[in-house]
GROMACS .gro file of C-alpha atoms in nm:
model
  237
    1MET     CA    1  -3.225  26.705  -5.742
    2ARG     CA    2  -3.254  26.448  -5.469
    3ALA     CA    3  -3.268  26.503  -5.095
    4PHE     CA    4  -2.935  26.491  -4.915
    5ASN     CA    5  -2.964  26.261  -4.615
    6ARG     CA    6  -2.616  26.166  -4.493
    7TYR     CA    7  -2.627  26.376  -4.179
    8LEU     CA    8  -2.799  26.384  -3.840
    9THR     CA    9  -3.109  26.601  -3.807
   10GLU     CA   10  -3.145  26.829  -3.505
   11PRO     CA   11  -3.368  26.575  -3.321
   12GLU     CA   12  -3.125  26.294  -3.402
   13GLN     CA   13  -2.834  26.495  -3.264
   14GLN     CA   14  -3.027  26.563  -2.945
   15GLN     CA   15  -3.124  26.195  -2.917
   16LEU     CA   16  -2.763  26.081  -2.955
   17LEU     CA   17  -2.614  26.334  -2.715
   18ARG     CA   18  -2.884  26.268  -2.455
   19HIS     CA   19  -2.822  25.892  -2.484
   20MET     CA   20  -2.445  25.935  -2.437
   21HIS     CA   21  -2.497  26.170  -2.142
   22LEU     CA   22  -2.704  25.904  -1.963
   23ARG     CA   23  -2.408  25.662  -1.994
   24ARG     CA   24  -2.142  25.903  -1.873
   25ALA     CA   25  -2.066  25.687  -1.567
   26ASP     CA   26  -1.859  25.459  -1.792
   27ALA     CA   27  -1.521  25.599  -1.900
   28LEU     CA   28  -1.536  25.439  -2.246
   29ALA     CA   29  -1.882  25.585  -2.300
   30ARG     CA   30  -1.753  25.927  -2.192
   31ARG     CA   31  -1.464  25.894  -2.437
   32ASP     CA   32  -1.694  25.794  -2.721
   33GLY     CA   33  -1.953  26.059  -2.634
   34ALA     CA   34  -1.685  26.330  -2.630
   35LEU     CA   35  -1.546  26.195  -2.955
   36MET     CA   36  -1.882  26.220  -3.129
   37ARG     CA   37  -1.940  26.568  -2.990
   38LEU     CA   38  -1.600  26.672  -3.124
   39PHE     CA   39  -1.690  26.526  -3.463
   40ILE     CA   40  -2.021  26.714  -3.473
   41HIS     CA   41  -1.880  27.050  -3.360
   42SER     CA   42  -1.552  27.044  -3.552
   43GLY     CA   43  -1.636  26.874  -3.882
   44MET     CA   44  -1.304  26.689  -3.875
   45ARG     CA   45  -1.252  26.381  -4.088
   46LEU     CA   46  -1.214  26.043  -3.918
   47HIS     CA   47  -0.845  25.996  -3.997
   48GLU     CA   48  -0.764  26.352  -3.887
   49MET     CA   49  -0.930  26.278  -3.553
   50VAL     CA   50  -0.756  25.944  -3.507
   51LEU     CA   51  -0.416  26.108  -3.562
   52MET     CA   52  -0.469  26.371  -3.293
   53SER     CA   53  -0.221  26.350  -3.007
   54VAL     CA   54  -0.244  26.461  -2.646
   55GLY     CA   55  -0.009  26.746  -2.736
   56SER     CA   56  -0.224  26.867  -3.023
   57ALA     CA   57  -0.529  26.867  -2.795
   58LEU     CA   58  -0.342  27.068  -2.531
   59ASP     CA   59  -0.218  27.312  -2.799
   60ALA     CA   60  -0.576  27.353  -2.919
   61LEU     CA   61  -0.699  27.436  -2.570
   62ARG     CA   62  -0.414  27.685  -2.529
   63THR     CA   63  -0.436  27.860  -2.866
   64GLY     CA   64  -0.805  27.826  -2.951
   65TRP     CA   65  -0.734  27.636  -3.275
   66ILE     CA   66  -0.697  27.268  -3.363
   67PHE     CA   67  -0.408  27.241  -3.606
   68ILE     CA   68  -0.440  26.970  -3.871
   69PRO     CA   69  -0.111  26.933  -4.061
   70LYS     CA   70  -0.136  26.878  -4.434
   71GLU     CA   71   0.026  26.535  -4.389
   72HIS     CA   72  -0.283  26.420  -4.197
   73ARG     CA   73  -0.535  26.549  -4.450
   74LYS     CA   74  -0.723  26.373  -4.726
   75GLY     CA   75  -0.532  26.358  -5.053
   76TRP     CA   76  -0.183  26.387  -4.905
   77GLN     CA   77  -0.083  26.050  -5.053
   78SER     CA   78  -0.324  26.043  -5.345
   79SER     CA   79  -0.220  25.874  -5.668
   80PRO     CA   80  -0.134  26.071  -5.985
   81ARG     CA   81  -0.414  26.169  -6.220
   82LYS     CA   82  -0.475  25.977  -6.541
   83ASP     CA   83  -0.265  26.230  -6.734
   84GLY     CA   84   0.030  26.152  -6.507
   85ARG     CA   85   0.036  26.486  -6.330
   86ARG     CA   86   0.039  26.497  -5.953
   87ARG     CA   87  -0.275  26.615  -5.777
   88LYS     CA   88  -0.248  26.939  -5.584
   89PRO     CA   89  -0.156  26.843  -5.227
   90PRO     CA   90  -0.376  26.967  -4.941
   91ALA     CA   91  -0.274  27.257  -4.722
   92ASP     CA   92  -0.255  27.277  -4.343
   93HIS     CA   93  -0.595  27.337  -4.186
   94THR     CA   94  -0.715  27.484  -3.856
   95VAL     CA   95  -1.042  27.429  -3.673
   96ARG     CA   96  -1.179  27.692  -3.436
   97VAL     CA   97  -1.210  27.578  -3.077
   98THR     CA   98  -1.562  27.690  -2.991
   99GLU     CA   99  -1.696  27.620  -2.645
  100PRO     CA  100  -1.848  27.278  -2.737
  101VAL     CA  101  -1.516  27.179  -2.899
  102ARG     CA  102  -1.328  27.291  -2.587
  103GLU     CA  103  -1.554  27.081  -2.362
  104ALA     CA  104  -1.515  26.777  -2.586
  105LEU     CA  105  -1.134  26.806  -2.587
  106ARG     CA  106  -1.124  26.837  -2.208
  107ASP     CA  107  -1.354  26.537  -2.171
  108LEU     CA  108  -1.138  26.330  -2.408
  109LEU     CA  109  -0.824  26.412  -2.210
  110SER     CA  110  -1.000  26.329  -1.882
  111ALA     CA  111  -1.145  26.004  -2.016
  112ARG     CA  112  -0.807  25.904  -2.156
  113ALA     CA  113  -0.644  25.941  -1.817
  114GLU     CA  114  -0.915  25.730  -1.652
  115ILE     CA  115  -0.917  25.461  -1.922
  116THR     CA  116  -0.539  25.415  -1.929
  117GLY     CA  117  -0.483  25.481  -1.558
  118ALA     CA  118  -0.212  25.734  -1.648
  119GLU     CA  119  -0.259  26.091  -1.534
  120LEU     CA  120   0.062  26.191  -1.711
  121CYS     CA  121   0.169  26.080  -2.056
  122ARG     CA  122   0.391  26.188  -2.340
  123GLU     CA  123   0.245  26.464  -2.555
  124ASP     CA  124   0.292  26.250  -2.866
  125SER     CA  125   0.061  25.984  -2.716
  126PRO     CA  126  -0.264  25.930  -2.909
  127LEU     CA  127  -0.560  26.129  -2.780
  128LEU     CA  128  -0.799  25.843  -2.855
  129ALA     CA  129  -0.667  25.552  -2.657
  130SER     CA  130  -0.767  25.200  -2.557
  131ARG     CA  131  -0.720  25.065  -2.204
  132GLN     CA  132  -0.371  24.960  -2.307
  133GLY     CA  133  -0.287  25.313  -2.417
  134ASP     CA  134  -0.273  25.220  -2.784
  135GLY     CA  135  -0.429  25.459  -3.032
  136LEU     CA  136  -0.766  25.366  -3.179
  137SER     CA  137  -0.768  25.283  -3.549
  138ASP     CA  138  -1.007  25.428  -3.804
  139ARG     CA  139  -1.188  25.094  -3.812
  140ALA     CA  140  -1.216  25.079  -3.433
  141VAL     CA  141  -1.382  25.421  -3.424
  142GLN     CA  142  -1.620  25.322  -3.705
  143LEU     CA  143  -1.727  25.013  -3.511
  144ARG     CA  144  -1.771  25.209  -3.186
  145VAL     CA  145  -1.993  25.461  -3.362
  146LYS     CA  146  -2.198  25.180  -3.517
  147VAL     CA  147  -2.252  25.023  -3.175
  148TRP     CA  148  -2.366  25.352  -3.022
  149MET     CA  149  -2.600  25.428  -3.310
  150ARG     CA  150  -2.774  25.097  -3.257
  151ASP     CA  151  -2.779  25.147  -2.881
  152ALA     CA  152  -2.930  25.495  -2.920
  153GLY     CA  153  -3.196  25.372  -3.161
  154LEU     CA  154  -3.056  25.566  -3.455
  155PRO     CA  155  -3.005  25.446  -3.815
  156PRO     CA  156  -2.724  25.186  -3.826
  157GLU     CA  157  -2.581  25.327  -4.148
  158ILE     CA  158  -2.462  25.643  -3.971
  159SER     CA  159  -2.083  25.660  -3.991
  160PRO     CA  160  -1.823  25.907  -3.859
  161HIS     CA  161  -1.828  26.093  -4.191
  162TRP     CA  162  -2.196  26.175  -4.133
  163PHE     CA  163  -2.081  26.395  -3.845
  164ARG     CA  164  -1.876  26.604  -4.088
  165HIS     CA  165  -2.183  26.650  -4.303
  166THR     CA  166  -2.379  26.730  -3.986
  167ARG     CA  167  -2.137  27.012  -3.904
  168ALA     CA  168  -2.189  27.160  -4.249
  169LYS     CA  169  -2.568  27.133  -4.230
  170ASN     CA  170  -2.569  27.293  -3.883
  171ILE     CA  171  -2.374  27.588  -4.022
  172MET     CA  172  -2.611  27.621  -4.318
  173ARG     CA  173  -2.914  27.610  -4.086
  174ARG     CA  174  -2.791  27.823  -3.797
  175SER     CA  175  -2.550  28.078  -3.941
  176SER     CA  176  -2.673  28.432  -4.005
  177SER     CA  177  -2.380  28.491  -4.238
  178THR     CA  178  -2.460  28.628  -4.584
  179ASP     CA  179  -2.235  28.356  -4.723
  180PRO     CA  180  -2.298  28.034  -4.528
  181ARG     CA  181  -2.145  27.823  -4.806
  182GLY     CA  182  -1.823  28.020  -4.768
  183ILE     CA  183  -1.830  27.956  -4.393
  184VAL     CA  184  -1.874  27.583  -4.458
  185GLN     CA  185  -1.586  27.585  -4.704
  186ALA     CA  186  -1.354  27.754  -4.455
  187ALA     CA  187  -1.470  27.549  -4.156
  188LEU     CA  188  -1.431  27.214  -4.331
  189GLY     CA  189  -1.122  27.307  -4.528
  190HIS     CA  190  -1.264  27.246  -4.875
  191ALA     CA  191  -1.025  27.350  -5.150
  192SER     CA  192  -1.317  27.451  -5.372
  193ILE     CA  193  -1.652  27.614  -5.298
  194ALA     CA  194  -1.803  27.357  -5.536
  195SER     CA  195  -1.746  27.091  -5.271
  196THR     CA  196  -2.010  27.254  -5.053
  197GLY     CA  197  -2.279  27.214  -5.317
  198ILE     CA  198  -2.430  26.904  -5.158
  199TYR     CA  199  -2.523  27.105  -4.849
  200THR     CA  200  -2.758  27.326  -5.049
  201GLU     CA  201  -2.962  27.028  -5.165
  202VAL     CA  202  -3.308  26.972  -5.020
  203SER     CA  203  -3.284  26.835  -4.668
  204ARG     CA  204  -3.482  26.530  -4.564
  205GLU     CA  205  -3.660  26.738  -4.296
  206ASP     CA  206  -3.779  26.990  -4.554
  207LEU     CA  207  -3.887  26.715  -4.793
  208SER     CA  208  -4.080  26.528  -4.521
  209ALA     CA  209  -4.248  26.846  -4.400
  210ALA     CA  210  -4.348  26.942  -4.753
  211LEU     CA  211  -4.490  26.599  -4.831
  212ASP     CA  212  -4.679  26.583  -4.501
  213GLU     CA  213  -4.827  26.922  -4.579
  214VAL     CA  214  -4.924  26.816  -4.929
  215ASP     CA  215  -5.078  26.485  -4.821
  216GLY     CA  216  -5.277  26.660  -4.552
  217LEU     CA  217  -5.465  26.867  -4.810
  218GLY     CA  218  -5.764  26.726  -4.991
  219ASP     CA  219  -5.793  26.986  -5.266
  220ARG     CA  220  -5.597  26.866  -5.570
  221ARG     CA  221  -5.530  27.225  -5.677
  222LYS     CA  222  -5.375  27.301  -5.340
  223VAL     CA  223  -5.173  26.983  -5.367
  224LYS     CA  224  -5.036  27.094  -5.702
  225ARG     CA  225  -4.959  27.441  -5.566
  226GLY     CA  226  -4.776  27.281  -5.277
  227LEU     CA  227  -4.569  27.072  -5.514
  228ARG     CA  228  -4.488  27.377  -5.726
  229LYS     CA  229  -4.378  27.569  -5.420
  230ALA     CA  230  -4.154  27.283  -5.309
  231HIS     CA  231  -4.015  27.255  -5.662
  232GLU     CA  232  -3.937  27.627  -5.683
  233GLY     CA  233  -3.771  27.617  -5.342
  234ARG     CA  234  -3.544  27.336  -5.454
  235ALA     CA  235  -3.463  27.507  -5.781
  236ALA     CA  236  -3.373  27.832  -5.604
  237ALA     CA  237  -3.134  27.644  -5.373
   0.00000   0.00000   0.00000
């Protein structure tokens, strides 16, 4: 079992959000900061986010749920399997509008109006817009995230999909549910509970803490006991 590391730790999340808050005077920074907050608190995939419209954001604020139609979800246009049979298409998915999600949606709508100079727009207009009002592409969002990671002093390999993993890890860490994996499955819209398996792997924080503890002990027997304890913890997960 190897440590799962494609997510932001709690300190990294705080570092990123603090950095974006300090740059809130710029409308593009406010848009990008709200976008990353929405990623972190919703667990949505990049393409699902890019396809959101102004109308879908307003509906989410009104109903308390972000609706992701099956046509926007991963696997909708997937190729047939090797045996020629079609893969099972995805189903519609909804994301709960918690308070952080609500704030991010409101900030995105506000930033959009300032960036485009249009207080009113058609509800089918893209939520994520450039100054010209055009919708941002998947690639454009990836590049914006890369720029902000570098600017915030965070690892440059962080991509939008890391935020989805971050949402799952936050649920696993913070939820008091007796079935946190089930919560992750429902929140992220996984078709199978097996897809959540990666989130039960050893986290890089736990691994670092364990190794620091082990290396700080001079007694070899204690070192070995520490390694056994870490091993048993991983095996139990």
